[in-house]
Amino acid sequence: MMMFASDLDRTLIYSQRALSEMGTPLNKEMVAVEKRNGENISYMKETALNLLKELSGELLFVPVTTRTYEQYKRIFIFTEEIPVTYSVTSNGANIHYKGEILTDWTETVQRKLAEECSHKEDLMKLLQGFKLPGEMKIADDLFFYFILTEQITADTKRQIGEIAAENGWKLSLQGRKLYFMPSPVCKGEAVKFIQKREGITQIAGAGDSLLDVPLLDVCTHPFMPRHGEMASELMSANTFSFTRTKGANAGEEIIESVHQLVKRSSIPLQESL
């Protein structure tokens, strides 16, 4: 069986801000996939959504996101249009199976957090002198991020990145959001857990940021959109497959590429999970 484990934001789905930044018009080709307070806030190309619906019947599709589970549930296509058996949220800290959290995985993560990195409060104290511009938010009592009101300098990013690394944490800048993530909270490890649980033989994966690199590293077929946070640094390494296009078009290109993999493969359709 093949799994398609994919990041969501700025990989498959795009907010209005992300579409604007990447020069993608919000036109009749786009369809809403997420609502907040009754308003549409994220989109996909309609052709990409239809292809993902088809693809989800041919393999095990697993959304893998840095969002909390509550934020993830706003993406209504995963309850109304595309059946999802597994979802990975909070950057790999939580796995839900048919809507129920897998406590054995959660306990594994909590044990690693206690052993391998500093407490978030200790890291926050070390960062106080930088006076990062923006509101700080804490997600699932696991990690924190800043919604920046202005860009930080490359030197500031380097300095805080070094402090984070010294304390067992990772740094990732995604649009206006600056994430501080404990290293044991890892998308790749969560996907490997599902792979072993389901006897998966091949994994196609997609992601756009530094936090997605551990996910892509465990994939047989890793894809990264050309606009990705790490694309310029990783393209020369020839490790991942990069899209020709950017923005929502890249999301469609990735889904089409996975669809072609399935067509070329002799792997049978997934059994009922």
Tab-separated table of C-alpha atoms in Angstrom:
chain	number	residue	atom	x	y	z
A	1	MET	CA	0.000	0.000	0.000
A	2	MET	CA	1.140	3.552	-0.680
A	3	MET	CA	0.646	6.517	1.655
A	4	PHE	CA	0.478	10.162	0.606
A	5	ALA	CA	1.494	12.198	3.680
A	6	SER	CA	1.236	15.897	2.963
A	7	ASP	CA	1.603	19.208	4.714
A	8	LEU	CA	-1.383	21.497	4.170
A	9	ASP	CA	-0.757	25.247	4.434
A	10	ARG	CA	1.270	26.645	1.533
A	11	THR	CA	1.585	23.117	0.127
A	12	LEU	CA	-1.930	21.913	-0.742
A	13	ILE	CA	-4.090	24.766	0.603
A	14	TYR	CA	-3.551	28.521	0.547
A	15	SER	CA	-4.883	31.446	2.557
A	16	GLN	CA	-5.848	34.663	0.791
A	17	ARG	CA	-2.607	36.226	2.050
A	18	ALA	CA	-0.519	33.345	0.679
A	19	LEU	CA	-2.281	33.532	-2.682
A	20	SER	CA	-1.620	37.261	-2.834
A	21	GLU	CA	2.057	36.872	-1.899
A	22	MET	CA	2.545	34.296	-4.657
A	23	GLY	CA	0.628	36.208	-7.303
A	24	THR	CA	-2.198	33.662	-7.578
A	25	PRO	CA	-5.569	35.275	-8.338
A	26	LEU	CA	-8.545	34.266	-6.227
A	27	ASN	CA	-10.729	33.517	-9.235
A	28	LYS	CA	-13.321	30.966	-10.351
A	29	GLU	CA	-10.617	28.269	-10.571
A	30	MET	CA	-10.274	28.377	-6.768
A	31	VAL	CA	-12.643	26.753	-4.267
A	32	ALA	CA	-12.897	27.295	-0.523
A	33	VAL	CA	-11.689	24.462	1.726
A	34	GLU	CA	-11.665	26.122	5.152
A	35	LYS	CA	-14.053	28.342	7.095
A	36	ARG	CA	-13.562	30.379	10.265
A	37	ASN	CA	-16.514	32.108	11.888
A	38	GLY	CA	-18.547	31.409	8.771
A	39	GLU	CA	-16.051	33.027	6.386
A	40	ASN	CA	-13.940	31.287	3.740
A	41	ILE	CA	-10.249	31.658	4.576
A	42	SER	CA	-8.314	28.979	2.638
A	43	TYR	CA	-8.520	27.677	-0.904
A	44	MET	CA	-7.385	25.086	-3.446
A	45	LYS	CA	-7.700	24.917	-7.196
A	46	GLU	CA	-10.914	23.077	-7.984
A	47	THR	CA	-9.061	20.708	-10.309
A	48	ALA	CA	-6.595	19.917	-7.506
A	49	LEU	CA	-9.420	19.193	-5.036
A	50	ASN	CA	-11.167	16.867	-7.488
A	51	LEU	CA	-7.923	15.021	-8.153
A	52	LEU	CA	-7.248	14.688	-4.396
A	53	LYS	CA	-10.718	13.183	-3.944
A	54	GLU	CA	-9.895	10.599	-6.584
A	55	LEU	CA	-6.443	9.968	-5.153
A	56	SER	CA	-7.766	9.385	-1.627
A	57	GLY	CA	-9.603	6.333	-2.920
A	58	GLU	CA	-6.406	4.866	-4.368
A	59	LEU	CA	-4.045	5.154	-1.375
A	60	LEU	CA	-3.904	6.177	2.272
A	61	PHE	CA	-4.001	9.988	2.331
A	62	VAL	CA	-2.720	11.475	5.598
A	63	PRO	CA	-2.855	15.241	6.251
A	64	VAL	CA	0.247	16.275	8.226
A	65	THR	CA	0.161	19.769	9.690
A	66	THR	CA	1.627	22.121	12.274
A	67	ARG	CA	-1.929	23.208	13.072
A	68	THR	CA	-3.545	22.090	16.287
A	69	TYR	CA	-6.345	19.561	15.906
A	70	GLU	CA	-8.953	22.283	16.492
A	71	GLN	CA	-7.426	24.433	13.738
A	72	TYR	CA	-7.189	21.428	11.436
A	73	LYS	CA	-10.922	20.674	11.865
A	74	ARG	CA	-11.781	24.019	10.260
A	75	ILE	CA	-10.720	22.480	6.921
A	76	PHE	CA	-14.163	21.151	6.122
A	77	ILE	CA	-13.230	19.102	3.046
A	78	PHE	CA	-11.800	16.421	5.352
A	79	THR	CA	-15.179	15.848	6.950
A	80	GLU	CA	-17.475	16.589	4.012
A	81	GLU	CA	-15.644	15.526	0.858
A	82	ILE	CA	-12.470	13.519	1.484
A	83	PRO	CA	-12.505	10.667	4.023
A	84	VAL	CA	-9.477	10.815	6.316
A	85	THR	CA	-8.509	7.817	8.454
A	86	TYR	CA	-5.379	9.322	10.019
A	87	SER	CA	-4.438	12.950	10.645
A	88	VAL	CA	-1.171	14.236	12.087
A	89	THR	CA	-1.426	17.570	13.902
A	90	SER	CA	0.693	19.871	16.063
A	91	ASN	CA	3.720	19.101	13.876
A	92	GLY	CA	3.615	15.407	14.716
A	93	ALA	CA	2.809	15.593	18.420
A	94	ASN	CA	-0.677	14.133	17.928
A	95	ILE	CA	-2.066	11.431	15.662
A	96	HIS	CA	-5.821	10.923	15.319
A	97	TYR	CA	-7.234	7.667	13.959
A	98	LYS	CA	-10.844	7.946	12.805
A	99	GLY	CA	-11.140	11.059	14.947
A	100	GLU	CA	-9.731	9.518	18.129
A	101	ILE	CA	-6.294	10.425	19.474
A	102	LEU	CA	-3.717	7.621	19.608
A	103	THR	CA	-2.568	7.816	23.221
A	104	ASP	CA	0.350	5.423	22.755
A	105	TRP	CA	1.911	7.871	20.290
A	106	THR	CA	1.191	10.878	22.534
A	107	GLU	CA	2.903	9.158	25.471
A	108	THR	CA	5.978	8.444	23.323
A	109	VAL	CA	6.230	12.121	22.371
A	110	GLN	CA	5.813	13.314	25.956
A	111	ARG	CA	8.603	11.018	27.115
A	112	LYS	CA	10.975	12.354	24.444
A	113	LEU	CA	10.104	15.955	25.346
A	114	ALA	CA	11.065	15.330	28.958
A	115	GLU	CA	14.379	13.754	27.957
A	116	GLU	CA	15.620	15.680	24.918
A	117	CYS	CA	14.874	19.424	25.110
A	118	SER	CA	14.461	22.422	27.409
A	119	HIS	CA	11.042	23.484	28.657
A	120	LYS	CA	9.368	26.093	26.489
A	121	GLU	CA	9.274	28.570	29.395
A	122	ASP	CA	13.076	28.396	29.687
A	123	LEU	CA	13.488	29.106	25.976
A	124	MET	CA	11.023	31.988	26.158
A	125	LYS	CA	13.129	33.626	28.869
A	126	LEU	CA	16.253	33.332	26.718
A	127	LEU	CA	14.449	35.074	23.844
A	128	GLN	CA	13.067	38.011	25.838
A	129	GLY	CA	15.966	40.303	24.926
A	130	PHE	CA	15.156	40.137	21.212
A	131	LYS	CA	11.745	41.830	21.572
A	132	LEU	CA	10.315	40.032	18.561
A	133	PRO	CA	7.654	42.209	16.849
A	134	GLY	CA	4.295	40.530	17.106
A	135	GLU	CA	1.914	38.491	19.205
A	136	MET	CA	3.107	35.233	20.737
A	137	LYS	CA	0.776	32.220	20.791
A	138	ILE	CA	1.162	28.830	22.474
A	139	ALA	CA	-0.160	25.730	20.687
A	140	ASP	CA	-1.352	22.656	22.605
A	141	ASP	CA	1.001	23.604	25.463
A	142	LEU	CA	3.756	22.090	23.254
A	143	PHE	CA	5.299	24.840	21.142
A	144	PHE	CA	4.920	28.540	20.473
A	145	TYR	CA	5.022	30.967	17.582
A	146	PHE	CA	4.971	34.670	16.842
A	147	ILE	CA	2.627	36.291	14.345
A	148	LEU	CA	5.076	38.928	13.166
A	149	THR	CA	3.945	42.464	12.468
A	150	GLU	CA	7.184	43.153	10.606
A	151	GLN	CA	10.003	41.052	9.182
A	152	ILE	CA	12.991	40.241	11.358
A	153	THR	CA	16.530	40.599	10.045
A	154	ALA	CA	18.561	37.648	8.823
A	155	ASP	CA	20.996	38.218	11.686
A	156	THR	CA	18.226	38.111	14.292
A	157	LYS	CA	16.870	34.930	12.763
A	158	ARG	CA	20.347	33.388	12.872
A	159	GLN	CA	20.901	34.344	16.519
A	160	ILE	CA	17.575	33.062	17.804
A	161	GLY	CA	17.972	29.947	15.668
A	162	GLU	CA	21.276	29.196	17.387
A	163	ILE	CA	19.732	29.675	20.842
A	164	ALA	CA	16.835	27.395	19.907
A	165	ALA	CA	19.182	24.686	18.614
A	166	GLU	CA	21.320	24.801	21.764
A	167	ASN	CA	18.181	24.007	23.765
A	168	GLY	CA	16.864	21.203	21.561
A	169	TRP	CA	14.421	23.338	19.572
A	170	LYS	CA	13.975	24.221	15.872
A	171	LEU	CA	13.097	27.525	14.229
A	172	SER	CA	10.938	27.955	11.122
A	173	LEU	CA	9.641	31.115	9.443
A	174	GLN	CA	6.464	30.519	7.418
A	175	GLY	CA	4.990	33.692	6.010
A	176	ARG	CA	4.312	35.933	9.019
A	177	LYS	CA	4.544	33.060	11.517
A	178	LEU	CA	7.828	32.375	13.301
A	179	TYR	CA	7.657	28.923	14.880
A	180	PHE	CA	9.686	27.576	17.805
A	181	MET	CA	9.344	23.795	17.814
A	182	PRO	CA	10.884	21.234	20.214
A	183	SER	CA	13.000	18.828	18.152
A	184	PRO	CA	11.231	15.662	19.418
A	185	VAL	CA	7.965	16.985	17.930
A	186	CYS	CA	8.545	15.762	14.402
A	187	LYS	CA	6.271	15.082	11.440
A	188	GLY	CA	8.583	12.394	10.093
A	189	GLU	CA	8.479	10.252	13.228
A	190	ALA	CA	4.672	10.421	13.322
A	191	VAL	CA	4.462	9.296	9.698
A	192	LYS	CA	6.866	6.416	10.396
A	193	PHE	CA	4.584	5.336	13.265
A	194	ILE	CA	1.596	5.193	10.875
A	195	GLN	CA	3.716	3.423	8.250
A	196	LYS	CA	4.587	0.655	10.700
A	197	ARG	CA	1.023	0.425	12.045
A	198	GLU	CA	-0.453	-0.007	8.557
A	199	GLY	CA	2.334	-1.938	6.835
A	200	ILE	CA	2.941	0.836	4.301
A	201	THR	CA	5.538	-0.001	1.638
A	202	GLN	CA	5.905	3.369	-0.112
A	203	ILE	CA	5.375	6.961	1.037
A	204	ALA	CA	4.840	9.971	-1.194
A	205	GLY	CA	5.174	13.175	0.802
A	206	ALA	CA	4.979	16.930	0.306
A	207	GLY	CA	5.873	19.987	2.347
A	208	ASP	CA	7.150	23.519	1.951
A	209	SER	CA	9.026	24.403	5.156
A	210	LEU	CA	11.957	23.507	7.374
A	211	LEU	CA	9.508	21.678	9.657
A	212	ASP	CA	8.570	19.451	6.708
A	213	VAL	CA	12.117	18.277	5.966
A	214	PRO	CA	11.938	15.397	8.526
A	215	LEU	CA	8.694	14.302	6.835
A	216	LEU	CA	10.264	14.402	3.369
A	217	ASP	CA	13.334	12.543	4.627
A	218	VAL	CA	11.230	9.436	5.414
A	219	CYS	CA	9.424	9.482	2.058
A	220	THR	CA	10.125	7.276	-0.928
A	221	HIS	CA	8.897	10.095	-3.179
A	222	PRO	CA	9.417	13.533	-1.565
A	223	PHE	CA	7.987	16.683	-3.186
A	224	MET	CA	8.543	20.343	-2.297
A	225	PRO	CA	6.869	23.364	-3.911
A	226	ARG	CA	9.274	25.732	-5.625
A	227	HIS	CA	8.168	28.575	-3.325
A	228	GLY	CA	9.102	26.598	-0.182
A	229	GLU	CA	11.031	28.070	2.743
A	230	MET	CA	13.983	25.754	2.079
A	231	ALA	CA	13.651	25.408	-1.700
A	232	SER	CA	16.528	27.710	-2.629
A	233	GLU	CA	18.867	25.955	-0.199
A	234	LEU	CA	17.843	22.388	-1.028
A	235	MET	CA	17.327	22.550	-4.785
A	236	SER	CA	21.023	22.118	-5.551
A	237	ALA	CA	21.225	19.033	-3.300
A	238	ASN	CA	18.896	17.167	-5.672
A	239	THR	CA	17.336	15.307	-2.726
A	240	PHE	CA	13.677	16.241	-3.272
A	241	SER	CA	11.521	16.679	-6.379
A	242	PHE	CA	10.671	20.371	-6.797
A	243	THR	CA	7.626	21.639	-8.628
A	244	ARG	CA	7.929	23.689	-11.790
A	245	THR	CA	5.186	26.003	-10.561
A	246	LYS	CA	4.491	28.026	-7.419
A	247	GLY	CA	1.500	28.728	-5.185
A	248	ALA	CA	-1.786	26.891	-5.695
A	249	ASN	CA	-0.527	25.621	-9.058
A	250	ALA	CA	2.286	23.830	-7.181
A	251	GLY	CA	-0.285	22.131	-4.964
A	252	GLU	CA	-2.083	20.820	-8.024
A	253	GLU	CA	1.216	19.733	-9.598
A	254	ILE	CA	2.143	17.722	-6.490
A	255	ILE	CA	-1.210	15.920	-6.390
A	256	GLU	CA	-0.936	15.153	-10.108
A	257	SER	CA	2.601	13.804	-9.611
A	258	VAL	CA	1.420	11.446	-6.858
A	259	HIS	CA	-1.496	10.389	-9.027
A	260	GLN	CA	0.959	9.470	-11.791
A	261	LEU	CA	3.013	7.455	-9.285
A	262	VAL	CA	-0.063	5.429	-8.384
A	263	LYS	CA	-0.927	4.867	-12.043
A	264	ARG	CA	2.579	3.595	-12.758
A	265	SER	CA	2.579	1.378	-9.682
A	266	SER	CA	1.167	-2.112	-9.435
A	267	ILE	CA	0.245	-1.466	-5.777
A	268	PRO	CA	-3.429	-2.406	-5.267
A	269	LEU	CA	-6.054	-0.012	-3.993
A	270	GLN	CA	-6.106	0.383	-0.198
A	271	GLU	CA	-8.154	-2.086	1.754
A	272	SER	CA	-10.886	-0.805	4.025
A	273	LEU	CA	-9.204	0.512	7.172
